[in-house]
Coordinates of C-alpha atoms in Angstrom, one line a residue:
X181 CA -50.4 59.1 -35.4
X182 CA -53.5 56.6 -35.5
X183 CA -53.0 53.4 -35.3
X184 CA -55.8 50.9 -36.8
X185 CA -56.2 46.9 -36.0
X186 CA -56.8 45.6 -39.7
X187 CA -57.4 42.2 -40.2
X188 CA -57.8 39.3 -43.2
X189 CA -60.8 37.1 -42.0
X190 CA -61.0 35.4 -45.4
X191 CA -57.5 33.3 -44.2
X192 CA -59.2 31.4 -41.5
X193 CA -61.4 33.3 -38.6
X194 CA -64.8 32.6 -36.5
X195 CA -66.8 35.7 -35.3
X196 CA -65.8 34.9 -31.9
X197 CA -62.1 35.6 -33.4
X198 CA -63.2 38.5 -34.6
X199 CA -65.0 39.5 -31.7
X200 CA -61.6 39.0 -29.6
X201 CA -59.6 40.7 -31.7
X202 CA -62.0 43.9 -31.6
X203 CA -62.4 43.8 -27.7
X204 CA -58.4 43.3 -27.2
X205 CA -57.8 46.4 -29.8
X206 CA -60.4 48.5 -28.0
X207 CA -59.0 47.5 -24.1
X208 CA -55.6 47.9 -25.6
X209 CA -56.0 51.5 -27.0
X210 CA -56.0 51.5 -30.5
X211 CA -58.3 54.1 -32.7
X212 CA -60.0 51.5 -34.9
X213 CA -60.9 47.6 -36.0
X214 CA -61.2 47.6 -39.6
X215 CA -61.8 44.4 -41.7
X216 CA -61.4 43.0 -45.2
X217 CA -64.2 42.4 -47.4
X218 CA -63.1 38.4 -49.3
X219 CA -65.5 35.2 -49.8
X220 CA -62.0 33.2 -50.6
X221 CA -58.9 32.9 -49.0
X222 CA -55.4 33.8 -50.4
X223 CA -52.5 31.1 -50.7
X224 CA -51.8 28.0 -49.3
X225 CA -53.8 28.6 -46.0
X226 CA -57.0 26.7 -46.2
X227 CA -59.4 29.5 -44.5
X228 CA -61.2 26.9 -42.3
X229 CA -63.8 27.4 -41.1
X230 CA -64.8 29.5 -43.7
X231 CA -65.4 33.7 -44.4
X232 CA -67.4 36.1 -42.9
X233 CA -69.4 39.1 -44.0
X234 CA -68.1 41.7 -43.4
X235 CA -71.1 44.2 -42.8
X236 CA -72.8 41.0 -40.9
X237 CA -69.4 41.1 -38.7
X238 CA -69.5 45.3 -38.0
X239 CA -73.1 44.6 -37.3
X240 CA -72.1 42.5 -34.4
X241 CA -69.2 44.2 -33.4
X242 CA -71.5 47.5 -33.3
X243 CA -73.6 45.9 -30.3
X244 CA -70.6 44.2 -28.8
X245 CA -67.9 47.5 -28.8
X246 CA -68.5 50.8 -27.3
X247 CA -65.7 53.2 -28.2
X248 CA -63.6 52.0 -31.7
X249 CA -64.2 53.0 -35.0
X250 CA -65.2 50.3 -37.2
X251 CA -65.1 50.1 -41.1
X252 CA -63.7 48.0 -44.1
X253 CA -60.8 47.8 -46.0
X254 CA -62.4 48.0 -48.6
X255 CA -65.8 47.1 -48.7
X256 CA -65.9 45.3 -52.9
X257 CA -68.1 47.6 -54.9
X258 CA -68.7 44.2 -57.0
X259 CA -70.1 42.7 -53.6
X260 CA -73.3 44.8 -53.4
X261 CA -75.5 47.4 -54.8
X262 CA -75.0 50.9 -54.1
X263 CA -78.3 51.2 -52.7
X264 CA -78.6 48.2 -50.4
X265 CA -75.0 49.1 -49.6
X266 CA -76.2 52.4 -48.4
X267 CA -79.2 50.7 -46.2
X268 CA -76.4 48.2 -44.7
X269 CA -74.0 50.5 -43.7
X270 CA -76.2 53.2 -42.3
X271 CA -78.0 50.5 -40.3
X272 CA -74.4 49.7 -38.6
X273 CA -73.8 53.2 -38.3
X274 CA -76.6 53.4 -36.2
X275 CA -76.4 50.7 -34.3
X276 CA -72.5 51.8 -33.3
X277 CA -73.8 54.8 -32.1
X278 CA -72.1 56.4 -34.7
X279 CA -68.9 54.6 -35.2
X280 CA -68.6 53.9 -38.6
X281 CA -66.4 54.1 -41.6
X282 CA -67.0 52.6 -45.3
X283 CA -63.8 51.4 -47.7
X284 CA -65.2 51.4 -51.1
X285 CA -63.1 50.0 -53.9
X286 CA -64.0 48.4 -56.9
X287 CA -63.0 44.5 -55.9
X288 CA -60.4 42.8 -57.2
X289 CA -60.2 38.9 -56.4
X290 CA -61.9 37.4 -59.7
X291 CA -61.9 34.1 -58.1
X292 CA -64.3 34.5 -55.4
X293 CA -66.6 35.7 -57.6
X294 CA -66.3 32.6 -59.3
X295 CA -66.6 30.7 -56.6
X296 CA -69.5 32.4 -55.2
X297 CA -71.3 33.3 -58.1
X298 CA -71.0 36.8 -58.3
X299 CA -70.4 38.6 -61.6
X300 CA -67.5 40.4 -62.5
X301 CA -68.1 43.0 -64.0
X302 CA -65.3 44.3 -67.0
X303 CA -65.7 48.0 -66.1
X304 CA -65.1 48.3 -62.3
X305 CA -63.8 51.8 -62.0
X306 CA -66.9 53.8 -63.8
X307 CA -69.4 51.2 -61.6
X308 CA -67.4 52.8 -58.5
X309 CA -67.4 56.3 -59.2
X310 CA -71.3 55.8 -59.4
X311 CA -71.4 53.8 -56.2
X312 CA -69.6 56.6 -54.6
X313 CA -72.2 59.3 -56.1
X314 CA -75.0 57.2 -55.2
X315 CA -74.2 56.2 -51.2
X316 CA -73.3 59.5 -50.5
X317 CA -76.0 60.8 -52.3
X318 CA -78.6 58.8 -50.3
X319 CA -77.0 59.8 -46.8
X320 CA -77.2 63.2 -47.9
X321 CA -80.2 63.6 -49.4
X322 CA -82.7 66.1 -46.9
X323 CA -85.1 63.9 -44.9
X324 CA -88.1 64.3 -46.5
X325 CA -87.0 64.5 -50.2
X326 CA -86.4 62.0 -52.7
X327 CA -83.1 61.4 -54.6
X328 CA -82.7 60.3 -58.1
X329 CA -79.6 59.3 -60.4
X330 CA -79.8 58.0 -63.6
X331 CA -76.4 56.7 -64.6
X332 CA -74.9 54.2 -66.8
X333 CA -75.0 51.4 -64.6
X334 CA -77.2 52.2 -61.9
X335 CA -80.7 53.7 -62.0
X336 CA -82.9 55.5 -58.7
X337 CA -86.0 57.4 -59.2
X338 CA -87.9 59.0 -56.1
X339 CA -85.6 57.2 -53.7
X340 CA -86.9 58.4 -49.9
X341 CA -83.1 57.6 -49.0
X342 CA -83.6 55.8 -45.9
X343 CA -82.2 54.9 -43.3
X344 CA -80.0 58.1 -42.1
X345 CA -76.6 57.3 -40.6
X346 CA -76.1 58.9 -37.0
X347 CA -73.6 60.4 -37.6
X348 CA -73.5 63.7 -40.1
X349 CA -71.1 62.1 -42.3
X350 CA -70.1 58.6 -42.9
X351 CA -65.9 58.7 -43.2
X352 CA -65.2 57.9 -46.7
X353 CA -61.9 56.2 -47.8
X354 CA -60.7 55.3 -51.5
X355 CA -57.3 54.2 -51.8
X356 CA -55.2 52.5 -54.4
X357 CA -52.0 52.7 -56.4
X358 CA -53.9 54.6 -59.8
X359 CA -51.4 57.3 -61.0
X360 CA -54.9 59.4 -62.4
X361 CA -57.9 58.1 -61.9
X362 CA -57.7 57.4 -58.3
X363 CA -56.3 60.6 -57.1
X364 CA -59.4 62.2 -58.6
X365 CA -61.9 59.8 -57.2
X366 CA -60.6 60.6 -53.9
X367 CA -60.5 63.9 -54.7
X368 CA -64.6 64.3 -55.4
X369 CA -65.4 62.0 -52.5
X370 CA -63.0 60.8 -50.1
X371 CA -62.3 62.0 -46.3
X372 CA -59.2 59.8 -46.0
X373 CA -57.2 58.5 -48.9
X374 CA -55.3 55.1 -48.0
X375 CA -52.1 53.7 -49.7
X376 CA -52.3 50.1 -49.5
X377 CA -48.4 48.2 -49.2
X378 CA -47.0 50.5 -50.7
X379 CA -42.9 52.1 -49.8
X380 CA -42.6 55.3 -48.1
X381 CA -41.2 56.6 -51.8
X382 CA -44.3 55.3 -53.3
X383 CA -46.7 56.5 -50.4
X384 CA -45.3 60.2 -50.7
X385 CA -45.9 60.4 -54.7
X386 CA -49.5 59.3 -54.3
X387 CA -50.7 61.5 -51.4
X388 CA -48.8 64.5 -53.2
X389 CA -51.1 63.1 -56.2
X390 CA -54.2 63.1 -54.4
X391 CA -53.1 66.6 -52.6
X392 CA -53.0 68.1 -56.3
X393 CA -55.9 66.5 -57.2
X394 CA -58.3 67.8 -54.1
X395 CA -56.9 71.1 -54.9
X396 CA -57.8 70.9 -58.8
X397 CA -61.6 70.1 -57.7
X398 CA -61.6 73.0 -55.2
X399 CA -60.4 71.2 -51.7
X400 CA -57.8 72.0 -50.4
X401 CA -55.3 69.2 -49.7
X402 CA -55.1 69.1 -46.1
X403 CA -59.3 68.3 -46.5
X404 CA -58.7 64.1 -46.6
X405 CA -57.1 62.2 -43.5
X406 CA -53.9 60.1 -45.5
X407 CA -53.5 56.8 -44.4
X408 CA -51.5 53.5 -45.1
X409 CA -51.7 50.4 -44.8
X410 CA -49.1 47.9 -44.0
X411 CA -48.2 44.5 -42.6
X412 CA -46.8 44.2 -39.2
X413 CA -45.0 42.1 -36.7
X414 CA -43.0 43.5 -33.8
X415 CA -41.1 41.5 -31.8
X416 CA -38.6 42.0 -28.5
X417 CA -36.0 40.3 -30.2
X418 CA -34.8 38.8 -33.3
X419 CA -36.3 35.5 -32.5
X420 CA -39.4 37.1 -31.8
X421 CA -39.5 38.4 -35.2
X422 CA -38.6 35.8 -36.8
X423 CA -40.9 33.5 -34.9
X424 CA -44.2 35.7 -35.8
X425 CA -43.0 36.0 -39.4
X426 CA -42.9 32.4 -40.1
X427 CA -46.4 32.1 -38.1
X428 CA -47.8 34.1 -41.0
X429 CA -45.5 32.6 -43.9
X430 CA -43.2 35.3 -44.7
X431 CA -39.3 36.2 -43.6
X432 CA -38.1 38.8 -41.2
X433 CA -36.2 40.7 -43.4
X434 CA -39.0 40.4 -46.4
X435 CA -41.0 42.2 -43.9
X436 CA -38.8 44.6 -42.7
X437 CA -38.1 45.8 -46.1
X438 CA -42.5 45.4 -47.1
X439 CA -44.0 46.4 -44.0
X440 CA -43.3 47.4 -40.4
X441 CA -41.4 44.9 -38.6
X442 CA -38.2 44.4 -36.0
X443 CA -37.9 45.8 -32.2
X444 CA -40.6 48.4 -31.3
X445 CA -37.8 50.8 -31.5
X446 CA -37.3 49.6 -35.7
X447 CA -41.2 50.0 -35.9
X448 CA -41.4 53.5 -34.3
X449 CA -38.7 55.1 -36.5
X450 CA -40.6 53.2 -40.1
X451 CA -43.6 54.5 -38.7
X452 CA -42.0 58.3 -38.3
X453 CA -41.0 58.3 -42.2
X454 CA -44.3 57.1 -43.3
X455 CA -45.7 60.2 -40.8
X456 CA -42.8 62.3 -43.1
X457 CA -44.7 61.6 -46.0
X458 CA -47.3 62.4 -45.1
X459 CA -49.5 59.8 -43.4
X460 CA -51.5 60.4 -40.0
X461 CA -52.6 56.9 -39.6
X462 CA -51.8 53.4 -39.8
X463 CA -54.0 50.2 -41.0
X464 CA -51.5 47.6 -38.7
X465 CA -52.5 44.1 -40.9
X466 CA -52.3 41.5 -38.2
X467 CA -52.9 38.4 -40.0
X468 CA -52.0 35.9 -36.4
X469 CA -55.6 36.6 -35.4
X470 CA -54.9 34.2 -32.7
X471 CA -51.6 36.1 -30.9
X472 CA -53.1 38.9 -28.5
X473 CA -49.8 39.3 -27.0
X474 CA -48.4 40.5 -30.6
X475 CA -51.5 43.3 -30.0
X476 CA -50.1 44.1 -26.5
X477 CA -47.0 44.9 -27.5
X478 CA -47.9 47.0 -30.2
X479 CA -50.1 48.7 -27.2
X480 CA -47.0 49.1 -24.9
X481 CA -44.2 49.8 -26.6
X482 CA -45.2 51.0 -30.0
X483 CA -48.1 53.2 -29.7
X484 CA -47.3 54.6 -26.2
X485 CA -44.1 56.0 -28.6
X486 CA -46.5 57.8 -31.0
X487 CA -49.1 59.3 -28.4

């Protein structure tokens, strides 16, 4: 089982934050930093000072980490244009030495692109399916050629589709709750399909969805890494627990119930039924950016469990 650091920047975090975070999850073991990508916080926090970008961030976590993965959760398809998106994230790629990962999803939060100015757009999940096609059409495209597409919403002729990542293949992940429509995006062009908070019940329907789906377009299932993602907070005691529940606004036993929470020991067996259903890998959210020791004993007495 992999275990990811994924964090909320939107809800209040510097860089430097960031930059912490990303060196303690790399000293401390874990596979992989992976960020949101929000202009606007979410409830009552106020966000201070500010967001981040997320491709800006990886950028400067590429330079400043030598061994973790690094990627979004997920990267807002409203956000950017699949082409320039292509140029940023290949850029990263290769200044990681290879090390990326791109969450594309369609974006969601209507209010930062109010607040921002960006349009929002009424048909998200056709715009995505051709932001798919088009990314991974420019990485793939042989150097030398050109690469065209003439869609709907987006329109390349004799694109020399530059840069090229390091790596072979940029890791792909789609994820989402879509009964239909999401299994079969995955299906045509993700390496790792994530469930986002979703129950172990819930979790197992989807990947057996997705499974189906691969295997309808001519994958076999076994072809996509599945993943979730879910909120965390461990604790040596109760009044551990509780203490790093309330530091994040949310209840103990809301969290046990929503997300992986209680002793290591409570964590490690949550974390065995989600492998059960079929996940290989978890997202951890930490959303105390601040509490390294929460990190450490995720390190210690969590993932030494699952090695």
């Amino acid at each position: 089982m992999d275990l990811r650091i994924f964090t909320e920047p939107q809800q209040g975090a510097t860089y430097d934050t960031l930059l912490t975070v990303a060196k303690a999850t790399e000293e401390l073991g874990f596979d992989a930093f992976f960020r949101s990508d929000h202009y606007l916080r979410m409830g009552s926090v106020d966000g201070l000072p500010g967001p981040t970008d997320a491709w800006i961030t990886l950028a400067g976590l590429a330079r400043e980490t030598k061994r973790i993965r690094l990627g979004t959760l997920m990267t807002a398809g409203t956000f950017r244009l699949p082409g320039v998106l292509a140029i940023q994230v290949a850029q990263v790629d290769q200044m990681s030495g290879g090390r990326v990962e791109l969450g594309l999803g369609t974006g969601w939060f209507e209010e930062e692109h109010k607040a921002y100015g960006i349009p929002f757009p009424k048909e998200k999940f056709a715009r995505l399916e051709e932001q798919l096609e088009i990314v991974t059409g420019l990485w793939s495209t042989e150097l030398g050629k050109t690469y065209d597409f003439h869609g709907t919403y987006y329109d390349l002729t004799d694109s020399p589709a530059l840069p090229k990542p390091t790596q072979q293949k940029i890791p792909v992940l789609v994820g989402g709750h879509g009964p239909t429509r999401t299994p079969r995006l995955a299906a045509k062009y993700a390496d790792e399909f994530n469930m986002p908070f979703a129950s172990v019940e819930d979790s197992e329907r989807q990947f057996g969805r997705v499974r189906a789906a691969a295997e309808e377009a001519g994958r076999k299932g076994d072809d996509l890494i599945y993943s979730n993602a879910l909120v965390v907070c461990v604790g040596r005691d109760d009044q551990e627990v509780a203490r790093r529940a309330a530091a994040i606004g949310r209840e103990a036993d809301e969290l046990k119930l929503n997300g992986l929470a209680g002793s290591p020991a409570e964590v490690v067996d949550k974390i065995g039924r989600y492998a059960e259903a079929g996940a290989s890998r978890i997202y951890l959210q930490i959303l105390d950016l601040e509490d390294l020791d929460h990190l450490e004993l995720i390190s210690s007495q969590v993932q030494s469990q699952l090695s």
